[in-house]
Amino acid sequence: MKIKNKVKKSDEKFEAGEFVRIKKTNSAITPKKKLNKKRKLNKQLNVSHNEPDESVILDSTFNEDDNDNVVDTTTNEFETTVENIQDDDNVDEVNFPHFYTLDNKVICIIEPNTKFSFHGKLKIKVLYGAVKIYGSKLDKTNTIKPVKVYSTRGSSLVTIETTTSSSSKNSISEVWNALAEDNIDQHVANTLQKHVNNLTDDWSVLSIQTFENILTKFLSKHCTHRLFPKIEDPTNYTWFDKKRAEIFLQTNFYAENCRKLSINIDKTNEFIDRIYNRCKNNELIKIIITGGKNVGKSTTARCLVNKLLETTEAVVYMDLDCGQSEFTPAGCISLSIIKKPLFGSNFTHLQTPYHQIYVGSADVTRCITNYINGIEKLVKYLDDSSVLNKYPVVVNTMGFCKGIGSDIISYTIRSIKPSDVLQIISKKSKNNFDYNLTASTVNCQTFSWCDVKNFDLKYSEHQFHVLDTEAENHRGLSEGWNIEPHQQREISMLSYLSGIILSNNNKNIDKNINEIVPYEIPFSSVHVSLDRPLIPQILSVMNGNIVGLCGCDFDQDNVSIEAQDNCDDYPKVLLRAVAPTCYGFGIVRGVDMENKKIYINTPLAMSRLTHVNCLIGSMPVPSGLLQFNKPGLPYAGGECDLPTSRDPRRGYFRMRQNRNDA
């Protein structure tokens, strides 16, 4: 994308991270002055950069309606936008890390009280000092095996900051021993030797590498969005140049004052430290995190979980956000036991939950009965489990805060009976609850959708906490950076389906999912349901789509089964399944009406498939799996043999049931 118009640069100072629309001003820096200023800056930093083309320096003739300034998410130009979010005029005011690119790694030396963020995927090992990532403190003791950190497009950038460490764990000689593996001689005078020999307890040294795994390769092949940057630059930068490290690691680094895509969670960390100290004193913690959409609930929950893992063996995570689930594909609520820190977006750390309930939709208003019954089952499961009761509990909730959403959160609080409730306040009134979720307010709420006498709800006596959101200040570049909620759910499902390749011990990422041998299930062993009014030929609706692999207790659950004359010719159809246990998801590869069998591809192991007796729902397969690099239909498309030929474009329209499914 080329920006044709030019905009003058204002001298007005803005807060770090504040998103400001470019506008006309009288005080402008001419292109020549800006070039001279940048040359002077580069000379001070002793770093060789290519001088910018004058044609890309902005002028004051900016038009908000100019379509040339819109970033197309389907192109590679959004990386250009991201690379330019850092203000070059403030680089010398920031303690930026020092990067030294070696043969197979990058050594990062960080000065005290330094923060920086990145976009990419890194494998980090601490050689000296300590750093904090997502609230988790990393040092030599817990990074003997390097940790993998994902900072993806569509979410806030991951921030790395220095923190205090035990001086007994630090040894400059061990740093040199690690560098000796790359033939770095400590007796050769250079800037690296100077930095290492002058290390103090407040400094940090990291060994950084990039990595690829089945998940990243699968998403790179099938995801319609580029989640990680692709940096191509033939320039031969020096080994201590930040740009060389970015090219080697395929990662963009940004200074602390560049907060347009990162979140400053200092206030959140203060609250988390208070909860951590209470947990350290053996106080039972059960905290519910509430708030509207995009206020930072998931980020807060990850930081809280990571911090609590420093004092406890595991943390129980109750995920009640069926739209953007943390450890499972959308459409479920679950209980998970977390034993390792979380270093990335939800799709980077999907795992098999301890217990999972199938709700049926990302929109609670379409499955409110299943959602309420699911909460009731999870709470009972949590209270009755001796394994879960000994760990702190973190509850993440959905961002539905108006109308019936207020009733649901009040019901949730009174059902769980937490020790603490955190309410994150948005700057937008429509994104907040109509009242503060204090114990006295919640206990006097009446529910419009039920008679409270029918529920065994006790009064809550929780402590109430309020935090202003720190996520809404950094919503710049939304056209090129953000990913829509339904697209995030597709990425999460793609991440889950990548397990099909792993489950078959096949590490050849080029092999298509359809080439994996599916499981076959007889009609007589399963029931089927769309969990909505009966539709004829239900198997035809499910065929080629994703279904929930569930288990129903037909003796206890309120299950309605359609009466059928001949059950052997067709699976039994459930008219309604109330919040069944979900073991996973699978793609219906085909239906054999002659042999009475259903063929399913799923990452589930055979040991868990034995518990499945219901196939519920019909979700479309992510569009990335539909666009195969093969010829089209006969007589409609063929092989591209000529150098100038290309495959015809095959459009795909997402199936949605209503406008809320976005």
XYZ file of C-alpha atoms in Angstrom:
662
model
C 0.000 0.000 0.000
C 1.372 3.412 -0.961
C 0.261 6.532 0.881
C -0.116 9.137 -1.838
C -1.199 12.078 0.300
C 1.190 13.884 2.575
C 0.615 15.120 6.104
C 2.672 17.574 8.088
C 4.011 16.318 11.404
C 2.786 18.164 14.466
C 5.057 19.294 17.313
C 2.250 18.644 19.779
C 3.171 16.142 22.524
C 0.888 13.217 23.214
C 0.741 10.628 25.967
C 2.527 7.370 25.272
C 0.202 4.922 23.621
C -2.477 7.514 22.839
C -4.006 7.016 19.410
C -4.356 10.367 17.656
C -5.964 10.974 14.281
C -3.575 12.864 12.005
C -4.776 16.362 11.299
C -3.604 19.629 9.759
C -1.356 21.883 11.826
C 0.444 25.133 11.241
C 3.742 24.004 12.765
C 5.305 21.434 10.494
C 8.697 19.848 10.012
C 9.728 20.046 6.407
C 10.974 16.875 4.737
C 14.499 18.277 4.534
C 14.570 19.111 8.226
C 13.271 15.699 9.138
C 15.922 13.983 7.011
C 18.673 16.022 8.659
C 17.252 15.212 12.076
C 17.196 11.498 11.346
C 20.740 11.542 9.917
C 21.928 13.206 13.113
C 20.113 10.637 15.223
C 21.595 7.722 13.270
C 25.056 9.204 13.653
C 24.571 9.428 17.426
C 23.433 5.817 17.617
C 26.290 4.693 15.321
C 23.815 2.546 13.421
C 23.635 2.410 9.645
C 20.081 2.789 8.356
C 18.840 3.388 4.861
C 17.659 6.932 4.435
C 13.917 7.144 3.888
C 12.495 8.072 0.572
C 11.144 11.602 0.604
C 8.029 10.382 -1.145
C 6.813 8.579 1.970
C 7.202 11.561 4.301
C 3.767 12.867 5.100
C 2.338 16.258 4.213
C -0.671 18.205 5.499
C -3.076 17.483 2.655
C -4.714 14.560 4.450
C -8.201 13.427 3.568
C -10.001 11.089 6.016
C -12.055 9.618 3.214
C -9.056 8.663 1.082
C -9.259 4.930 0.552
C -5.546 4.759 -0.212
C -4.872 5.068 3.531
C -6.892 1.976 4.437
C -4.750 -1.041 5.287
C -5.850 -4.200 3.518
C -5.634 -7.168 5.916
C -5.234 -9.579 3.014
C -1.959 -8.021 1.886
C 1.487 -7.897 3.415
C 1.389 -4.151 3.921
C 0.168 -4.260 7.505
C 3.712 -5.142 8.576
C 4.919 -1.865 7.091
C 2.352 -0.105 9.243
C 3.444 -1.998 12.348
C 7.128 -1.317 11.734
C 6.472 2.415 11.623
C 4.501 2.718 14.864
C 7.630 3.590 16.823
C 8.480 7.283 16.939
C 12.077 7.670 15.786
C 12.329 11.065 17.462
C 12.132 9.441 20.906
C 14.526 6.507 20.403
C 17.390 8.244 22.192
C 15.150 8.882 25.223
C 14.582 5.181 25.854
C 16.849 2.494 27.307
C 16.515 0.071 24.437
C 18.019 -3.440 24.763
C 21.328 -4.262 23.105
C 21.150 -7.055 20.522
C 24.103 -9.157 19.331
C 23.351 -11.609 16.523
C 25.446 -14.793 16.617
C 25.388 -17.869 14.380
C 22.233 -19.504 15.754
C 20.957 -17.164 18.443
C 20.673 -13.546 19.511
C 22.090 -12.291 22.808
C 19.894 -9.573 24.306
C 21.382 -7.432 27.103
C 18.787 -5.357 28.945
C 19.568 -2.424 31.206
C 17.727 -1.915 34.531
C 14.150 -0.544 34.476
C 13.725 -1.306 30.780
C 10.604 -2.464 28.973
C 10.209 -3.420 25.348
C 7.628 -5.296 23.320
C 7.800 -7.518 20.274
C 5.706 -9.045 17.496
C 6.752 -12.567 16.603
C 7.560 -15.881 18.275
C 10.609 -16.313 20.461
C 12.288 -19.068 22.443
C 13.830 -17.376 25.484
C 16.479 -18.558 27.929
C 17.699 -16.322 30.764
C 21.476 -16.292 31.215
C 21.701 -13.526 33.799
C 19.236 -11.578 35.937
C 15.478 -11.929 35.530
C 12.663 -10.648 33.322
C 8.900 -10.557 33.620
C 6.566 -11.684 30.824
C 2.774 -11.822 31.264
C 3.279 -11.421 35.017
C 5.585 -14.463 35.198
C 9.121 -14.034 36.507
C 11.730 -15.836 34.401
C 15.297 -16.493 35.539
C 17.949 -19.178 35.093
C 16.152 -21.683 37.310
C 12.919 -21.896 35.297
C 14.362 -21.407 31.796
C 16.829 -24.296 31.742
C 14.521 -25.472 28.999
C 13.813 -22.302 26.970
C 10.235 -21.030 27.124
C 8.248 -20.306 23.971
C 6.512 -16.931 23.849
C 3.991 -15.957 21.159
C 3.179 -12.329 20.362
C 0.632 -12.509 17.576
C -1.310 -10.174 15.395
C -4.833 -9.445 16.634
C -3.899 -9.003 20.301
C -1.749 -6.642 22.328
C 1.996 -7.017 21.963
C 3.829 -9.031 24.607
C 6.036 -6.893 26.844
C 9.365 -7.975 28.348
C 10.641 -6.012 31.349
C 13.534 -6.379 33.748
C 12.854 -7.262 37.364
C 14.868 -7.958 40.495
C 16.624 -11.290 40.892
C 18.656 -13.103 43.501
C 22.313 -12.108 43.218
C 23.355 -15.650 44.170
C 21.876 -16.936 40.902
C 23.856 -14.539 38.724
C 27.295 -15.359 37.386
C 29.151 -13.511 34.645
C 31.325 -16.569 34.067
C 28.237 -18.614 33.163
C 27.314 -15.978 30.590
C 30.745 -16.327 29.003
C 30.438 -20.118 29.093
C 27.197 -19.844 27.121
C 28.817 -17.445 24.655
C 31.804 -19.760 24.241
C 29.496 -22.256 22.547
C 29.310 -19.750 19.672
C 33.078 -19.149 19.628
C 32.853 -15.778 21.370
C 36.191 -15.027 23.052
C 35.823 -13.020 26.257
C 39.338 -11.598 25.800
C 38.519 -9.872 22.509
C 37.651 -6.249 23.133
C 34.274 -5.208 21.702
C 30.975 -3.763 22.860
C 29.657 -7.199 23.880
C 32.653 -7.773 26.147
C 32.154 -4.343 27.692
C 28.473 -4.982 28.426
C 28.986 -8.468 29.858
C 31.922 -7.558 32.099
C 30.037 -4.569 33.533
C 26.848 -6.469 34.400
C 25.219 -5.748 37.761
C 22.382 -7.490 39.589
C 19.709 -5.306 37.975
C 20.733 -6.164 34.411
C 19.413 -9.102 32.400
C 20.916 -11.206 29.623
C 18.736 -13.350 27.367
C 19.541 -15.967 24.768
C 16.843 -15.689 22.093
C 16.008 -17.959 19.177
C 13.095 -18.288 16.814
C 11.257 -21.575 16.388
C 8.768 -23.483 14.274
C 6.424 -26.270 15.364
C 3.402 -28.134 14.037
C 1.056 -25.392 15.240
C 2.885 -22.470 13.621
C 3.401 -24.356 10.355
C -0.240 -25.446 10.250
C -1.499 -21.913 10.899
C 0.929 -20.469 8.361
C -0.465 -22.837 5.743
C -4.190 -22.655 6.506
C -4.844 -19.382 8.363
C -6.117 -16.563 6.153
C -4.278 -13.988 8.313
C -0.556 -13.568 8.741
C -0.187 -13.899 12.494
C 3.587 -13.421 12.606
C 5.779 -10.982 10.646
C 7.820 -11.943 7.627
C 10.860 -9.686 7.372
C 12.870 -9.614 4.159
C 15.799 -7.221 3.942
C 18.969 -7.938 1.906
C 20.940 -5.236 3.730
C 24.046 -6.539 5.496
C 23.665 -4.994 8.955
C 26.364 -5.225 11.614
C 26.106 -7.998 14.206
C 25.145 -5.523 16.967
C 22.394 -3.832 14.933
C 18.817 -4.319 16.115
C 17.646 -4.669 12.522
C 19.927 -7.671 11.981
C 18.421 -9.339 15.053
C 14.910 -8.657 13.745
C 15.712 -10.268 10.389
C 17.371 -13.278 12.031
C 14.496 -13.828 14.497
C 11.717 -12.739 12.097
C 10.463 -10.519 14.904
C 9.819 -6.803 15.274
C 10.998 -5.107 18.487
C 9.502 -1.893 19.861
C 10.616 0.468 22.592
C 8.761 1.127 25.832
C 7.337 4.432 24.642
C 5.741 2.707 21.650
C 2.467 1.590 23.243
C 0.034 1.781 20.405
C -0.168 -1.999 20.261
C 0.959 -2.972 23.767
C -0.773 -2.643 27.118
C 0.723 -1.034 30.199
C -0.597 -3.183 33.058
C 1.131 -1.488 35.998
C -2.134 -0.954 37.902
C -3.229 -4.489 37.118
C 0.069 -5.801 38.477
C -0.525 -3.960 41.756
C -3.863 -5.726 42.153
C -2.340 -9.089 41.169
C 0.423 -8.647 43.758
C -2.190 -8.187 46.495
C -3.969 -11.393 45.468
C -0.622 -13.183 45.250
C 0.341 -12.180 48.804
C -2.966 -13.473 50.146
C -2.498 -16.769 48.326
C 1.052 -16.977 49.664
C -0.405 -16.733 53.172
C -2.492 -19.863 52.464
C -5.729 -17.936 51.961
C -8.197 -19.692 49.660
C -8.585 -17.593 46.510
C -11.565 -17.845 44.199
C -11.729 -14.753 41.991
C -14.133 -13.796 39.197
C -12.944 -11.358 36.510
C -15.771 -9.359 34.920
C -16.149 -6.539 32.408
C -17.313 -5.682 28.909
C -15.769 -6.669 25.604
C -12.111 -5.868 24.884
C -11.341 -4.443 28.329
C -8.495 -6.885 29.014
C -10.158 -9.693 30.992
C -8.191 -12.476 29.302
C -4.856 -10.657 29.648
C -5.560 -9.984 33.324
C -6.492 -13.629 33.862
C -3.272 -14.854 32.214
C -1.122 -12.525 34.301
C -2.952 -13.588 37.462
C -2.554 -17.291 36.670
C 1.156 -16.857 35.917
C 1.737 -14.967 39.156
C -0.159 -17.501 41.279
C 1.889 -20.338 39.772
C 4.917 -18.892 41.576
C 3.418 -19.920 44.922
C 1.179 -22.866 44.086
C 1.546 -26.073 42.115
C -1.451 -25.408 39.863
C -4.343 -23.016 39.270
C -7.915 -23.986 38.408
C -9.258 -21.940 35.493
C -13.031 -21.807 35.077
C -13.712 -20.469 31.600
C -17.263 -19.124 31.245
C -16.580 -17.155 28.049
C -18.048 -19.408 25.374
C -17.322 -16.832 22.655
C -13.545 -16.504 23.148
C -12.594 -19.561 25.178
C -9.068 -19.690 26.573
C -8.240 -23.402 26.338
C -10.889 -24.869 24.037
C -12.624 -23.969 20.782
C -15.621 -21.660 21.096
C -19.032 -22.951 22.128
C -17.980 -24.544 25.426
C -17.420 -23.646 29.069
C -14.836 -25.600 30.992
C -12.673 -26.301 34.031
C -8.929 -26.619 33.402
C -5.943 -27.264 35.646
C -3.062 -24.984 34.663
C 0.441 -26.034 35.688
C 2.560 -24.004 33.268
C 2.620 -20.235 32.617
C 0.646 -18.871 29.681
C 2.754 -16.991 27.123
C 0.490 -16.088 24.230
C -3.005 -15.787 22.796
C -5.577 -18.467 23.554
C -4.939 -20.546 20.433
C -1.255 -20.974 21.363
C -1.990 -22.973 24.539
C -5.124 -25.038 23.899
C -5.279 -28.102 26.125
C -7.624 -30.886 27.165
C -9.792 -29.460 29.972
C -10.454 -31.251 33.241
C -14.183 -31.019 32.536
C -15.994 -29.382 29.620
C -19.643 -28.583 28.926
C -21.004 -28.128 25.405
C -23.120 -24.965 25.248
C -23.705 -24.920 21.510
C -23.055 -21.341 20.436
C -20.785 -18.360 20.938
C -23.930 -16.241 21.442
C -25.389 -16.947 24.883
C -28.788 -15.499 23.975
C -29.318 -18.448 21.615
C -28.445 -21.099 24.226
C -29.179 -19.481 27.567
C -30.715 -22.635 29.071
C -27.651 -24.702 28.241
C -25.380 -21.939 29.535
C -27.122 -21.659 32.914
C -27.288 -25.430 33.306
C -23.634 -25.653 32.307
C -22.601 -23.171 35.012
C -24.599 -25.156 37.556
C -22.838 -28.395 36.537
C -19.355 -26.847 36.577
C -19.888 -25.306 40.017
C -21.101 -28.631 41.402
C -18.172 -30.410 39.774
C -15.758 -27.886 41.303
C -17.274 -28.101 44.795
C -17.367 -31.909 44.827
C -13.833 -32.462 43.507
C -11.139 -33.024 46.123
C -8.507 -32.513 43.409
C -9.707 -29.027 42.444
C -10.553 -27.694 45.900
C -6.937 -27.382 47.017
C -5.959 -24.918 44.272
C -6.817 -21.224 43.760
C -9.587 -20.629 41.216
C -9.638 -17.960 38.498
C -12.955 -17.440 36.683
C -13.089 -15.616 33.348
C -16.502 -14.402 32.182
C -18.003 -13.213 28.917
C -18.293 -9.553 27.901
C -22.118 -9.562 27.782
C -22.903 -6.744 30.220
C -26.298 -5.320 29.233
C -29.841 -6.636 29.587
C -29.921 -10.291 30.476
C -26.123 -10.254 30.700
C -26.424 -8.428 34.037
C -28.727 -11.160 35.338
C -26.326 -13.871 34.197
C -23.303 -12.343 35.941
C -25.275 -11.910 39.176
C -26.412 -15.527 38.972
C -22.827 -16.604 38.260
C -21.437 -14.760 41.289
C -24.067 -16.163 43.646
C -23.549 -19.675 42.274
C -19.754 -19.684 42.577
C -19.589 -17.718 45.870
C -16.142 -16.230 45.140
C -13.740 -14.644 47.583
C -13.128 -11.710 45.211
C -14.788 -10.058 42.216
C -12.761 -7.834 39.901
C -14.759 -5.472 37.690
C -12.815 -3.841 34.848
C -14.406 -0.526 33.887
C -14.509 0.606 30.269
C -14.442 4.202 29.093
C -17.560 3.442 27.064
C -20.750 3.358 29.114
C -22.337 0.800 26.792
C -19.455 -1.561 27.600
C -20.083 -1.519 31.364
C -22.590 -3.130 33.691
C -25.352 -0.854 34.896
C -24.175 -1.257 38.504
C -21.107 -2.198 40.499
C -20.975 -5.894 41.316
C -20.629 -5.452 45.070
C -21.933 -8.168 47.380
C -24.878 -6.087 48.585
C -25.913 -5.171 45.032
C -25.598 -8.698 43.644
C -27.516 -10.279 46.531
C -30.572 -8.107 45.954
C -30.808 -8.722 42.209
C -33.854 -10.498 40.786
C -33.620 -12.502 37.602
C -35.978 -11.718 34.751
C -35.584 -15.143 33.151
C -36.315 -17.404 36.123
C -37.708 -17.681 39.631
C -34.764 -17.412 42.020
C -36.558 -19.736 44.437
C -35.962 -22.580 42.007
C -32.203 -22.222 42.459
C -30.127 -22.989 45.520
C -28.412 -19.605 45.552
C -26.730 -18.362 48.693
C -25.709 -14.805 49.411
C -22.254 -13.832 48.230
C -19.774 -12.242 50.636
C -16.993 -11.398 48.220
C -14.506 -8.553 48.275
C -15.103 -6.131 45.427
C -12.296 -4.591 43.336
C -12.454 -2.045 40.510
C -9.849 -1.372 37.829
C -10.008 1.023 34.902
C -9.262 -0.742 31.645
C -5.734 -0.377 30.344
C -6.547 -2.052 27.041
C -8.722 0.556 25.342
C -5.925 3.130 25.222
C -4.095 1.098 22.607
C -6.547 0.475 19.810
C -4.626 2.179 17.029
C -4.127 0.696 13.567
C -7.314 -1.329 13.915
C -7.739 -1.758 10.163
C -4.477 -3.614 9.687
C -3.885 -5.210 13.064
C -7.109 -6.339 14.692
C -8.844 -9.609 13.855
C -12.617 -9.920 14.086
C -14.075 -12.143 16.865
C -15.406 -14.746 14.420
C -11.968 -14.877 12.776
C -10.337 -15.411 16.170
C -12.704 -18.325 16.754
C -11.678 -19.784 13.392
C -8.000 -19.520 14.337
C -8.711 -21.248 17.642
C -10.508 -24.061 15.813
C -7.623 -24.361 13.333
C -5.228 -24.667 16.249
C -7.375 -27.439 17.711
C -7.645 -29.293 14.392
C -3.868 -29.197 13.941
C -3.836 -31.886 16.615
C -5.234 -34.329 14.035
C -1.785 -34.487 12.447
C -0.071 -34.937 15.819
C -2.536 -37.581 16.985
C -1.613 -39.730 13.993
C 2.128 -39.423 14.683
C 2.484 -37.677 11.359
C 4.803 -34.678 11.423
C 4.580 -34.054 7.694
C 2.744 -30.744 7.688
C 2.284 -30.947 3.920
C -0.071 -33.859 4.410
C -3.686 -32.744 4.263
C -6.139 -33.469 7.067
C -8.337 -35.289 4.557
C -5.475 -37.707 3.916
C -5.568 -38.857 7.558
C -7.503 -42.103 8.042
C -10.733 -41.194 9.899
C -12.537 -43.041 12.671
C -15.714 -44.912 11.716
C -18.715 -44.837 14.040
C -21.766 -47.102 13.597
C -25.207 -45.480 13.576
C -26.270 -47.680 16.473
C -23.602 -46.338 18.859
C -24.390 -42.618 18.708
C -27.236 -40.131 18.880
C -27.275 -36.975 16.768
C -28.657 -33.512 17.431
C -28.473 -30.005 16.041
C -29.646 -28.648 19.414
C -32.350 -26.620 17.708
C -35.718 -27.392 16.060
C -35.686 -30.692 14.208
C -34.367 -30.579 10.655
C -34.962 -33.394 8.153
C -31.887 -35.269 6.935
C -29.835 -34.169 9.914
C -26.837 -36.247 8.805
C -26.726 -34.344 5.515
C -26.550 -31.096 7.492
C -23.680 -32.419 9.609
C -21.741 -33.911 6.711
C -18.632 -31.864 5.934
C -19.013 -29.744 9.069
C -17.620 -29.775 12.616
C -19.601 -31.493 15.374
C -19.213 -31.667 19.129
C -18.230 -35.104 20.419
C -20.320 -35.313 23.570
C -21.489 -37.733 26.202
C -25.030 -37.676 27.640
C -26.369 -39.478 30.696
C -29.794 -40.418 29.365
C -30.977 -41.514 32.819
C -30.236 -38.228 34.609
C -30.120 -35.513 31.953
C -33.327 -34.017 30.626
C -32.999 -35.492 27.135
C -35.788 -35.729 24.563
C -35.418 -38.411 21.876
C -37.423 -38.422 18.668
C -39.549 -41.527 18.221
C -38.427 -43.547 15.182
C -39.861 -46.646 13.577
C -36.563 -48.219 12.539
C -33.608 -47.143 14.660
C -31.112 -49.306 12.765
C -31.412 -47.325 9.525
C -30.721 -43.955 11.140
C -29.086 -42.725 14.369
C -31.411 -41.726 17.176
C -32.141 -38.010 17.036
C -32.074 -35.906 20.206
C -34.617 -33.130 20.203
C -32.828 -31.429 23.073
C -29.630 -32.203 24.967
C -29.159 -30.153 28.133
C -25.514 -29.096 28.617
C -23.837 -32.424 27.841
C -20.224 -33.226 28.661
C -17.999 -32.387 25.689
C -14.884 -34.441 24.994
C -13.797 -32.572 21.873
C -14.659 -31.787 18.266
C -14.347 -33.538 14.938
C -14.936 -33.087 11.214
C -17.602 -35.331 9.682
C -15.719 -36.667 6.657
C -18.593 -38.659 5.263
C -21.772 -40.638 5.920
C -22.199 -44.159 4.540
C -25.956 -44.795 4.443
C -25.468 -48.268 3.007
C -23.115 -49.551 5.720
C -24.687 -47.307 8.411
C -21.444 -45.605 9.435
C -20.197 -42.066 10.077
C -16.557 -41.149 9.368
C -14.934 -38.518 11.594
C -11.490 -36.908 11.781
C -10.611 -35.725 15.284
C -7.511 -35.205 17.440
C -9.167 -37.182 20.265
C -7.517 -40.417 21.330
C -9.459 -43.667 21.139
C -9.572 -43.874 24.944
C -11.684 -40.696 25.096
C -13.776 -41.541 22.043
C -15.196 -44.526 23.939
C -17.132 -42.057 26.138
C -18.778 -40.314 23.158
C -22.418 -41.230 22.509
C -23.717 -37.989 20.945
C -22.777 -35.898 17.929
C -24.148 -32.403 18.484
C -24.143 -29.239 16.396
C -22.962 -28.342 12.925
C -20.260 -25.676 12.689
C -18.713 -24.730 9.339
C -15.132 -25.776 8.708
C -12.693 -22.805 8.869
C -12.316 -21.248 5.450
C -8.546 -21.785 5.503
C -9.078 -25.538 5.225
C -11.349 -25.129 2.206
C -8.889 -23.278 -0.043
C -6.665 -26.181 -1.038
C -3.844 -25.612 -3.517
C -5.266 -28.039 -6.043
C -7.087 -27.658 -9.360
C -10.732 -26.701 -9.239
C -13.738 -28.651 -10.419
C -13.575 -30.512 -13.757
C -14.257 -28.238 -16.747
C -14.219 -25.245 -14.362
C -10.543 -25.038 -13.468
C -7.316 -26.721 -14.393
C -3.618 -26.820 -13.782
C -1.698 -23.591 -14.275
C 1.020 -24.649 -16.678
C 1.987 -21.299 -18.172
C 4.330 -18.918 -16.292
C 1.713 -16.157 -16.328
C -1.178 -18.398 -15.301
C -2.763 -18.614 -11.899
C -5.634 -20.468 -10.274
C -9.037 -18.821 -10.588
C -10.209 -17.173 -7.408
C -12.638 -19.294 -5.440
C -14.791 -17.163 -3.175
C -16.079 -18.283 0.184
C -19.030 -16.771 2.034
C -19.212 -17.413 5.745
C -22.423 -19.047 6.910
C -23.998 -17.101 9.746
C -27.346 -17.672 11.395
C -27.952 -14.111 12.490
C -26.199 -10.777 12.634
C -24.958 -11.385 16.169
C -22.731 -14.238 15.010
C -19.835 -11.914 14.268
